[in-house]
PDB file of C-alpha atoms and ligand atoms in Angstrom:
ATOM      1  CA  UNK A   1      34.382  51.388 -35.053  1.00  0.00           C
ATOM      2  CA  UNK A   2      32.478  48.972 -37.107  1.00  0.00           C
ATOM      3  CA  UNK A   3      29.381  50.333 -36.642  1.00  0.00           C
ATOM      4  CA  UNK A   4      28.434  52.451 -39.764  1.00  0.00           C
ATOM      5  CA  UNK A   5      25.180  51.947 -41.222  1.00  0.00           C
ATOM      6  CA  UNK A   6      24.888  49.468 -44.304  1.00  0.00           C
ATOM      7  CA  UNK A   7      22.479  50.338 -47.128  1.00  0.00           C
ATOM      8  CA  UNK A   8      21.123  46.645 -48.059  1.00  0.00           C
ATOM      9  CA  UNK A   9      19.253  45.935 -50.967  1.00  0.00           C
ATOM     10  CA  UNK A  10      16.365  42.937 -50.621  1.00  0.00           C
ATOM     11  CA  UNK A  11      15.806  42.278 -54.057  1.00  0.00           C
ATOM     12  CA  UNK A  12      13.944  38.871 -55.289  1.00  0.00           C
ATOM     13  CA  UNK A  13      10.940  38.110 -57.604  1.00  0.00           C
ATOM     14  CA  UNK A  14       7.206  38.415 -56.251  1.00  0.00           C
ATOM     15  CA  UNK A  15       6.297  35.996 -53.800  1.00  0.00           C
ATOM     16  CA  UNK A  16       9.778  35.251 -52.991  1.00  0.00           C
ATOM     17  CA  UNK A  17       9.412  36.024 -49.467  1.00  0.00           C
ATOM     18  CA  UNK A  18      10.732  39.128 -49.314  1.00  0.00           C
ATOM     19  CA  UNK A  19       7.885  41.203 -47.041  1.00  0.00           C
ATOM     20  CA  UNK A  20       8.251  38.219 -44.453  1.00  0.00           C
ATOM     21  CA  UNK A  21      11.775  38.010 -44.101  1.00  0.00           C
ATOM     22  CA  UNK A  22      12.141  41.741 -43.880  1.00  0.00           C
ATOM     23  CA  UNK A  23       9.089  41.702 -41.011  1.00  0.00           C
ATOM     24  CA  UNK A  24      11.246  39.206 -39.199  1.00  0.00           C
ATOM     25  CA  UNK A  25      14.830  41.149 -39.822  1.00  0.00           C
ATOM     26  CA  UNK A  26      12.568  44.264 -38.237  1.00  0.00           C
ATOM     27  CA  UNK A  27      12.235  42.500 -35.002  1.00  0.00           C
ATOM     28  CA  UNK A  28      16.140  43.786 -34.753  1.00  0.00           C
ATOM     29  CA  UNK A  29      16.413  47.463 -34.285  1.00  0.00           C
ATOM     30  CA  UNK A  30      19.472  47.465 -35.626  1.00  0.00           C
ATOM     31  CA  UNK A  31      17.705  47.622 -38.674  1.00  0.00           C
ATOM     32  CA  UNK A  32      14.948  49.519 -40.289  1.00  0.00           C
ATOM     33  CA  UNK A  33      13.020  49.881 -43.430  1.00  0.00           C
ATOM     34  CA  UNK A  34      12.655  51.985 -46.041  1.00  0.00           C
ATOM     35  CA  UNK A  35       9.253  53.072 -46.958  1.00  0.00           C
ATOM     36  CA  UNK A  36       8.613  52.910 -50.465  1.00  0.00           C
ATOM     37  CA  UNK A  37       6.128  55.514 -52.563  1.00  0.00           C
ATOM     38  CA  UNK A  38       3.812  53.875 -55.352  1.00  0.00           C
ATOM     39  CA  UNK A  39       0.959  54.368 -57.364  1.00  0.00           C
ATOM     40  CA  UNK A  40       0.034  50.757 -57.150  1.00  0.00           C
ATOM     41  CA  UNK A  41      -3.351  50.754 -55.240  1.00  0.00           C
ATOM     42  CA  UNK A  42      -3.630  49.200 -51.331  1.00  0.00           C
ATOM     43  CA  UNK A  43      -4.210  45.676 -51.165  1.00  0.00           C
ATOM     44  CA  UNK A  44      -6.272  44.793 -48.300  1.00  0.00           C
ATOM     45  CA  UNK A  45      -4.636  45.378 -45.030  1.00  0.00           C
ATOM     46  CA  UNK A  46      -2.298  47.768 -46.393  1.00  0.00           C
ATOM     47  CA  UNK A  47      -1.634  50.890 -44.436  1.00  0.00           C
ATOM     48  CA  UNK A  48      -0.355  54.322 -45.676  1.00  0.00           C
ATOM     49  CA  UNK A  49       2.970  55.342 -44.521  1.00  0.00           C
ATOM     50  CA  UNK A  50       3.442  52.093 -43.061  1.00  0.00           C
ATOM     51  CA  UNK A  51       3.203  49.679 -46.099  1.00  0.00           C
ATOM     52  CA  UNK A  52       3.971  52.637 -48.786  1.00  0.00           C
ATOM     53  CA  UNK A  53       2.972  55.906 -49.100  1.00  0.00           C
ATOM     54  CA  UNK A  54      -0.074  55.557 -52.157  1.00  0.00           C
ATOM     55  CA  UNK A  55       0.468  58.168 -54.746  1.00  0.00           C
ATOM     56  CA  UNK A  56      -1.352  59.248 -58.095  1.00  0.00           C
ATOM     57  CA  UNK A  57       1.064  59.354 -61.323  1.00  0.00           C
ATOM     58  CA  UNK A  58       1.296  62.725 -61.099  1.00  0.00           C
ATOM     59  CA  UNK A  59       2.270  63.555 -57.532  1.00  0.00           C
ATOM     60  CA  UNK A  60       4.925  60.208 -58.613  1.00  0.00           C
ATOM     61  CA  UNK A  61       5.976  62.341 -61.607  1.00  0.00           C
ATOM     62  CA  UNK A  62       6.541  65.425 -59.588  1.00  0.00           C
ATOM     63  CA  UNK A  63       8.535  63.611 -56.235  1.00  0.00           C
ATOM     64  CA  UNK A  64      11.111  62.526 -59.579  1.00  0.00           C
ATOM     65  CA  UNK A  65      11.466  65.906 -60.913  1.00  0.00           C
ATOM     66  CA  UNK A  66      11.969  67.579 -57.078  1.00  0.00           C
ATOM     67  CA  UNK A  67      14.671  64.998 -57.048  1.00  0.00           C
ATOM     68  CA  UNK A  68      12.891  63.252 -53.699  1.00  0.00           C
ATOM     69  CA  UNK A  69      13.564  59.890 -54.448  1.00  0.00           C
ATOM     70  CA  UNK A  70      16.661  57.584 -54.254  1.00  0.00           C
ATOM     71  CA  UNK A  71      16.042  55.774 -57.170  1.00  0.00           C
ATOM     72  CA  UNK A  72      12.494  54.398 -59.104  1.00  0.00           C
ATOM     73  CA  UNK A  73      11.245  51.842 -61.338  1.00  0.00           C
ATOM     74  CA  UNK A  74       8.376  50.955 -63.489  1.00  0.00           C
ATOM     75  CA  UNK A  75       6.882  47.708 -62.010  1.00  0.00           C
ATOM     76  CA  UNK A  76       4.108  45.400 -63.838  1.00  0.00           C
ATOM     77  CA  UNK A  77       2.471  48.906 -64.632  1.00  0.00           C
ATOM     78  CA  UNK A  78       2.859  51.099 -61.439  1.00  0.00           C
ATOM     79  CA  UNK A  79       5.621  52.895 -60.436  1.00  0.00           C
ATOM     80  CA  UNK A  80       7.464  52.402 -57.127  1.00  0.00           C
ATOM     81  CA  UNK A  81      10.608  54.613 -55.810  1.00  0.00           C
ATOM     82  CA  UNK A  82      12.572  55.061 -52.467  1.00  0.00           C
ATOM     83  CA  UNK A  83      12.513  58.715 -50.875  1.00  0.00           C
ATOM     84  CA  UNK A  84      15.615  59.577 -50.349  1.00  0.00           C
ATOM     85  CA  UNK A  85      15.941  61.600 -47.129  1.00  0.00           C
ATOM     86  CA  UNK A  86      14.995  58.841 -45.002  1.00  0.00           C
ATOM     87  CA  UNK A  87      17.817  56.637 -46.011  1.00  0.00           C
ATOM     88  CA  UNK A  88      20.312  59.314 -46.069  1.00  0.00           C
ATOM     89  CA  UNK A  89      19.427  60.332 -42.570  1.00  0.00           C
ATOM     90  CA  UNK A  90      19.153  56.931 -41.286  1.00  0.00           C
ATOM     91  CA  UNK A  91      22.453  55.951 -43.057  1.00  0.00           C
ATOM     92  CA  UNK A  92      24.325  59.300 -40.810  1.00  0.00           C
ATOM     93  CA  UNK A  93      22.685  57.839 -37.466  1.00  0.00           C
ATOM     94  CA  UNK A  94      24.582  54.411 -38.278  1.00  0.00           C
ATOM     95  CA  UNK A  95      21.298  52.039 -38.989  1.00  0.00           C
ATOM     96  CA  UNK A  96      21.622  49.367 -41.281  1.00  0.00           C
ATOM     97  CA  UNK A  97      18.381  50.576 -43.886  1.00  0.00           C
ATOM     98  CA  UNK A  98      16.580  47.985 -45.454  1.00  0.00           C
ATOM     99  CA  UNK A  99      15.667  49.135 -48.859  1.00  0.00           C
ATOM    100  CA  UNK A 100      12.745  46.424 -50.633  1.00  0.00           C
ATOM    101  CA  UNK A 101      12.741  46.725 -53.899  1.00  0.00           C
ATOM    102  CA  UNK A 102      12.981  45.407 -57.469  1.00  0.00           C
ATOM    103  CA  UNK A 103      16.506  44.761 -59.649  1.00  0.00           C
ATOM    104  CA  UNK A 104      16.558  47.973 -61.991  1.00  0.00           C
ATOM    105  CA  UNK A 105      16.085  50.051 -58.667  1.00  0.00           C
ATOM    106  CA  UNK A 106      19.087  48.140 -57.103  1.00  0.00           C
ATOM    107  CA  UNK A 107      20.857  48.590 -59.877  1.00  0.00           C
ATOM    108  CA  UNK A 108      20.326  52.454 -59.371  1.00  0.00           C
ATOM    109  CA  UNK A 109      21.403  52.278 -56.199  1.00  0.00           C
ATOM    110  CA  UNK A 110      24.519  50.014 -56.519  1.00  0.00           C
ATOM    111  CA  UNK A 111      25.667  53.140 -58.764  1.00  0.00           C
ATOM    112  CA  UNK A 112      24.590  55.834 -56.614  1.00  0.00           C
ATOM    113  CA  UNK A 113      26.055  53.689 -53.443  1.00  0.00           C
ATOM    114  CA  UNK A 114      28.681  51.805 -54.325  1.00  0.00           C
ATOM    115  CA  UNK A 115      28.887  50.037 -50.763  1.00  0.00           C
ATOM    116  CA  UNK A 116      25.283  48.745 -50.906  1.00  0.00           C
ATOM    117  CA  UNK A 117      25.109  45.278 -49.966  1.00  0.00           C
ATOM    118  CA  UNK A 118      22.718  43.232 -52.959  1.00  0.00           C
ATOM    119  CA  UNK A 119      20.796  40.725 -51.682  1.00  0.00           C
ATOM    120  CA  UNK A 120      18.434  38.141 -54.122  1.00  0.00           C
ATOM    121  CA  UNK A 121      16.315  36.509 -52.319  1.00  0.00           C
ATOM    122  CA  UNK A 122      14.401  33.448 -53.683  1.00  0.00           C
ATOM    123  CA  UNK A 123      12.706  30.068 -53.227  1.00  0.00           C
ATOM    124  CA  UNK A 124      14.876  27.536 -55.169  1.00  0.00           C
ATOM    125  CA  UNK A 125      12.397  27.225 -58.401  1.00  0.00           C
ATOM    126  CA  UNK A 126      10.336  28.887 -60.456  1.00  0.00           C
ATOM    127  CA  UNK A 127       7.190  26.414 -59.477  1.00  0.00           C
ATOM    128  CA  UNK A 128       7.685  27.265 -55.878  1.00  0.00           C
ATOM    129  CA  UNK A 129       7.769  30.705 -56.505  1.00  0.00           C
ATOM    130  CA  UNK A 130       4.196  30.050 -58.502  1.00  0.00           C
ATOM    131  CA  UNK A 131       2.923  28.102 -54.860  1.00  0.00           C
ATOM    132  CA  UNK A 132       3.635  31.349 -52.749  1.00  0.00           C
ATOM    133  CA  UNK A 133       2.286  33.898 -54.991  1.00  0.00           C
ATOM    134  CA  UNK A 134      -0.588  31.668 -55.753  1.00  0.00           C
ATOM    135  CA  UNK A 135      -1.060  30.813 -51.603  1.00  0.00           C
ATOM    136  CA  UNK A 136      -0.928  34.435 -50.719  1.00  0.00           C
ATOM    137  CA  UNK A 137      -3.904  35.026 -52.761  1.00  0.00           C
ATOM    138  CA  UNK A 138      -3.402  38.717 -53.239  1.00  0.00           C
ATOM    139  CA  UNK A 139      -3.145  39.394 -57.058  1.00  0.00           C
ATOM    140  CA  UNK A 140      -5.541  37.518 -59.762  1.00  0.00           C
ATOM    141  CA  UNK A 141      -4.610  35.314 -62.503  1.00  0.00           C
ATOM    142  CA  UNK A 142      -3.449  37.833 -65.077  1.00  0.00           C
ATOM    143  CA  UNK A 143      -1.162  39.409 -62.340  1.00  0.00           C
ATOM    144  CA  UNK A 144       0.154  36.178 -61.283  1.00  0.00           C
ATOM    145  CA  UNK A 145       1.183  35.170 -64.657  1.00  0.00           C
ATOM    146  CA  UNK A 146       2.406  38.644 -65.248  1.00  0.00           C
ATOM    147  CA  UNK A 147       5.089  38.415 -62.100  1.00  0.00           C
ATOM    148  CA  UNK A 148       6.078  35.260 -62.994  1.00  0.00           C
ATOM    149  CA  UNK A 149       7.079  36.258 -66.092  1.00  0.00           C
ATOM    150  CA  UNK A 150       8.915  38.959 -64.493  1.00  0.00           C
ATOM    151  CA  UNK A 151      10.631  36.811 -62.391  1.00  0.00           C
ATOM    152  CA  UNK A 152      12.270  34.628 -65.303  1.00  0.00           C
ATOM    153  CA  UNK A 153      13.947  38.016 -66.695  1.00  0.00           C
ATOM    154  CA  UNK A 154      14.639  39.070 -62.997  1.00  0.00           C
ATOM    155  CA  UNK A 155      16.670  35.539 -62.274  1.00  0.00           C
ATOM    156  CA  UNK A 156      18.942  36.351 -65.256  1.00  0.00           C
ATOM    157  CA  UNK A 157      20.119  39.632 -63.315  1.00  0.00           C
ATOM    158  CA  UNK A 158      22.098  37.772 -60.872  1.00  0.00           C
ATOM    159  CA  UNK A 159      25.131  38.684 -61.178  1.00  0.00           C
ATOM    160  CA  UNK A 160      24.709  42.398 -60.608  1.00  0.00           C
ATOM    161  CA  UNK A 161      23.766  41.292 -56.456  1.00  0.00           C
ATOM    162  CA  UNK A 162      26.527  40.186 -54.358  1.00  0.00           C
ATOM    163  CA  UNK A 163      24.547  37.225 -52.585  1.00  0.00           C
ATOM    164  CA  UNK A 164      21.649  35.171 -53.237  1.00  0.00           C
ATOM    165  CA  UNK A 165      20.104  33.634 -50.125  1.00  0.00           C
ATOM    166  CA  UNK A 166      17.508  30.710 -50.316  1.00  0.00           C
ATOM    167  CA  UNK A 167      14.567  31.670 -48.577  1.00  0.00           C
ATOM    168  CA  UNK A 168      13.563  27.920 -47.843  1.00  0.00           C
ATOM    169  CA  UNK A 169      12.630  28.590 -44.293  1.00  0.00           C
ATOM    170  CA  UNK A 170      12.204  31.973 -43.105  1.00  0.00           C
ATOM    171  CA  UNK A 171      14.425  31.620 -40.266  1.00  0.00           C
ATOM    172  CA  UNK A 172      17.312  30.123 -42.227  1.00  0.00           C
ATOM    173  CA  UNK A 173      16.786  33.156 -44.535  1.00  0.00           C
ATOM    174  CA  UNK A 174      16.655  35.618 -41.674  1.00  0.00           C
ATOM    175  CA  UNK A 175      20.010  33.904 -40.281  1.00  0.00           C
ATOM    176  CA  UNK A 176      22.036  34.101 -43.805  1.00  0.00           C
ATOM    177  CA  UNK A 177      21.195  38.022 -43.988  1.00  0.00           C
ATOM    178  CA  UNK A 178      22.483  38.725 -40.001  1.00  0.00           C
ATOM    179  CA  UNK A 179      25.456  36.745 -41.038  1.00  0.00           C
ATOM    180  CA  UNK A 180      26.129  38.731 -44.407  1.00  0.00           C
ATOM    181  CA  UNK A 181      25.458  42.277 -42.721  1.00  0.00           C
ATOM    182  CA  UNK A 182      27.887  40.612 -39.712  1.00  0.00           C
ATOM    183  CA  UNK A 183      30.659  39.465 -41.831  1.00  0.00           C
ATOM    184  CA  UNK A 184      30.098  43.289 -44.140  1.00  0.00           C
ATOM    185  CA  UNK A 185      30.615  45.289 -41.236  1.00  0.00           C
ATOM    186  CA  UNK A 186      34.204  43.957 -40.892  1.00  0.00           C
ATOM    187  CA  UNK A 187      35.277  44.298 -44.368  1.00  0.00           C
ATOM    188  CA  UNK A 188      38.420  46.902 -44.897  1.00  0.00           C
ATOM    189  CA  UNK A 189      37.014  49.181 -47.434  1.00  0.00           C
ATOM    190  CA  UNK A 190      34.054  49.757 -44.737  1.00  0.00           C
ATOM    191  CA  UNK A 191      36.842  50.723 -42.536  1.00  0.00           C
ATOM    192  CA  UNK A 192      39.488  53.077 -44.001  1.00  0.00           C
ATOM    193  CA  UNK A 193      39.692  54.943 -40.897  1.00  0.00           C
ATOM    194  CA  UNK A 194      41.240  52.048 -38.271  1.00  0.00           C
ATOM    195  CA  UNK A 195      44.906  52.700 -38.843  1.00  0.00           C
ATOM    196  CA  UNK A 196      44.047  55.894 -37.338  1.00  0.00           C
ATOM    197  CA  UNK A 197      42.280  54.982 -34.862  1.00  0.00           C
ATOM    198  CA  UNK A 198      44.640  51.876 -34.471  1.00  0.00           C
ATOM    199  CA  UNK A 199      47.509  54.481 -33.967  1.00  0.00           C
ATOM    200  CA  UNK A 200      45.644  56.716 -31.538  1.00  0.00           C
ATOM    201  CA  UNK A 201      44.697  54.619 -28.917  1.00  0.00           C
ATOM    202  CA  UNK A 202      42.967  51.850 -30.191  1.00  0.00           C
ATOM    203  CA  UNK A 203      39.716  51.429 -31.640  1.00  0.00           C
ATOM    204  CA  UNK A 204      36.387  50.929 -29.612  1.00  0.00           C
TER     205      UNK A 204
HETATM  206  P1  LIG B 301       7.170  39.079 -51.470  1.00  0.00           P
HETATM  207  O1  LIG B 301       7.195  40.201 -50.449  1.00  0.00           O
HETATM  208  O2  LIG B 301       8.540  38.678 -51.897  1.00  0.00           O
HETATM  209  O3  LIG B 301       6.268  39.316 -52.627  1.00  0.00           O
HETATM  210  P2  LIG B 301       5.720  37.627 -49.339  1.00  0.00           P
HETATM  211  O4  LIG B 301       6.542  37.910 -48.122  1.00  0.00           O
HETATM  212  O5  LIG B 301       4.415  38.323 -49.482  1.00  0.00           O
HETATM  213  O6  LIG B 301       6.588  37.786 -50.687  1.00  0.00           O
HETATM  214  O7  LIG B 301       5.496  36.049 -49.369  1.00  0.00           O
HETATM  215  C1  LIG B 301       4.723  35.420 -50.383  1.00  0.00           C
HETATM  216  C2  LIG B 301       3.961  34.243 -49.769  1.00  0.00           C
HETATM  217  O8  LIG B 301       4.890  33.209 -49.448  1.00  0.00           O
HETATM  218  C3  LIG B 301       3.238  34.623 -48.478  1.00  0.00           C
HETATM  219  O9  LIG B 301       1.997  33.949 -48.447  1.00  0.00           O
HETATM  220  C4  LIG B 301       4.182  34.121 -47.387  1.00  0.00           C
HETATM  221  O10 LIG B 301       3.484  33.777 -46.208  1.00  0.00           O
HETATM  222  C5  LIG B 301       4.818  32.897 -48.040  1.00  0.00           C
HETATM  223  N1  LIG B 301       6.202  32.621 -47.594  1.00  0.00           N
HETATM  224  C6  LIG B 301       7.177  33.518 -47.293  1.00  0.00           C
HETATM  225  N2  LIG B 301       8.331  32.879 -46.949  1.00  0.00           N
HETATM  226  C7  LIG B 301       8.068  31.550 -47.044  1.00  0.00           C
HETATM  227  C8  LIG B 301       8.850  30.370 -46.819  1.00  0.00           C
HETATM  228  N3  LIG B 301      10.135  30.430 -46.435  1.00  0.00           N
HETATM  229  N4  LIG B 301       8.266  29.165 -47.006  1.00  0.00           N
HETATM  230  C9  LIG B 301       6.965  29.096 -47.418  1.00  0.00           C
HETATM  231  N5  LIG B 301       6.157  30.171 -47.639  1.00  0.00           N
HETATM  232  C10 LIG B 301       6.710  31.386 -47.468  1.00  0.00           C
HETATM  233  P1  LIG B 302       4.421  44.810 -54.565  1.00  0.00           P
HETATM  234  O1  LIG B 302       3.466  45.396 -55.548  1.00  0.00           O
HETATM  235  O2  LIG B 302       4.367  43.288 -54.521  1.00  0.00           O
HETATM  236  O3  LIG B 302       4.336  45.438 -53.191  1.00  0.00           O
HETATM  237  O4  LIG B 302       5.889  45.174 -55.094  1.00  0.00           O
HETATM  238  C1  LIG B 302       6.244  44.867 -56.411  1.00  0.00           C
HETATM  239  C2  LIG B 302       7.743  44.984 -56.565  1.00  0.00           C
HETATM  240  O5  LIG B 302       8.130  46.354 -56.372  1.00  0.00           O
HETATM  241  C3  LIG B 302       8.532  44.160 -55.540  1.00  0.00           C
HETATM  242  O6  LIG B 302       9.567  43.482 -56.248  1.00  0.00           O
HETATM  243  C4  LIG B 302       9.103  45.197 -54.605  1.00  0.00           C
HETATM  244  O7  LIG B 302      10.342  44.786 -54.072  1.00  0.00           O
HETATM  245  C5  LIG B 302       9.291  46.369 -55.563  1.00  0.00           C
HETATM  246  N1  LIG B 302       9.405  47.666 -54.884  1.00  0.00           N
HETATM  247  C6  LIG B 302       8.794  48.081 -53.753  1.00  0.00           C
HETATM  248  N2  LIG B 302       9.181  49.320 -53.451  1.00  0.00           N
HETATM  249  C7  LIG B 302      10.075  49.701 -54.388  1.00  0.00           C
HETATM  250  C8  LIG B 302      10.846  50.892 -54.607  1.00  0.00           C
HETATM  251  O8  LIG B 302      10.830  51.866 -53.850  1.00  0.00           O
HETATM  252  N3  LIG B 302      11.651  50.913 -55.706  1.00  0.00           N
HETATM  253  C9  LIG B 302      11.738  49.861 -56.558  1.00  0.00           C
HETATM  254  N4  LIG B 302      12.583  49.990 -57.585  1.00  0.00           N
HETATM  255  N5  LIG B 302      11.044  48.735 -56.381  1.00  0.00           N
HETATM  256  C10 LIG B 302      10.211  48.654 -55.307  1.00  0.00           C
END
């Protein structure tokens, strides 16, 4: 009893935080990540099957039309997408699956799984959202301005997650998500099946 799987969303614009704060939530087995496919090329340090699995257009194209992936998005030119018999496996053994990605692949989700739990995570402006990307040091100029301009369309989605949490510190990020997946697990639609159980014996 309360311990199905949650499918939860981390959603939030580039340089948000989001790779950190799902490296921390990892430390947790109770959880574990997705790995995304893309055609975006490695940045340094990247790893294959670990970071994403790298893909040409094509083999992209062709995982879509074999119905392989979850959902999938156009991103700043390359496409990303979420294979879908990890989650769905991972979802049966009762993990909570972290899924990393961008708002019109949430949105695909959120329609495919109604019960996914939407998460926006964000610094609390647009100029320290500019600090990050610009202090990771990862993507050039063009890119930069490219994602930020991303972001100001992505902030106006809001209202299609179900909480926003601050990623001021990583730890008071990390916190706000354990309480969220907490405080999910105990909601009554999760749990249709506990007047049964409540009537047979009592649940575990
Ligand atoms: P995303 O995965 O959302 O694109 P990253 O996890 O790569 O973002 O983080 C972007 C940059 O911001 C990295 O350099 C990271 O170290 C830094 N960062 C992450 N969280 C915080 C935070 N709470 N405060 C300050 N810097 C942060
Ligand atoms: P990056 O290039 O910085 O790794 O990722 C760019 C954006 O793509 C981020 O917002 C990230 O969350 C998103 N993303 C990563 N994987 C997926 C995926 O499988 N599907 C979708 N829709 N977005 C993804």
């Amino acid at each position: 009893m309360f311990d199905k799987g949650i499918l939860l969303i981390i959603s939030g614009p580039s340089g948000a935080g989001k790779g950190t704060v799902v490296n921390e939530l990892m430390k947790d087995d109770r959880f574990c990540l997705s790995v995304s496919v893309t055609t975006r090329r490695p940045r340094p340090g990247e790893k294959e099957g670990s970071s994403y699995y790298f893909r040409t257009e094509a083999e992209f194209k062709k995982l879509i039309e074999q119905g392989e992936l979850l959902e999938y998005a156009l991103f700043c030119g390359n496409f990303y997408g979420t294979p879908i018999k990890f989650v769905e496996e991972k979802l049966a053994e009762g993990k909570n699956v972290i899924l990393e990605i961008e708002v019109q692949g949430a949105i695909q989700v959120k329609e495919r799984y109604p019960d996914a739990v939407l998460i926006f995570l964000t610094p609390d402006s647009i100029s320290a959202l500019e600090d990050r990307l610009r202090g990771r040091g990862t993507e050039n100029d063009d890119v930069i301005a490219m994602r930020l301009r991303r972001a100001r369309e992505e902030v106006k989605l809001i209202q299609k997650y179900d909480y926003i949490v601050l990623n001021d510190l990583v730890r008071n990020a990390t916190s706000q998500i354990n309480k969220i997946v907490d405080t999910e697990k105990y909601a009554a639609e999760r749990n249709t099946d506990f007047p049964k159980k409540f009537l047979n014996g009592g649940v575990d």
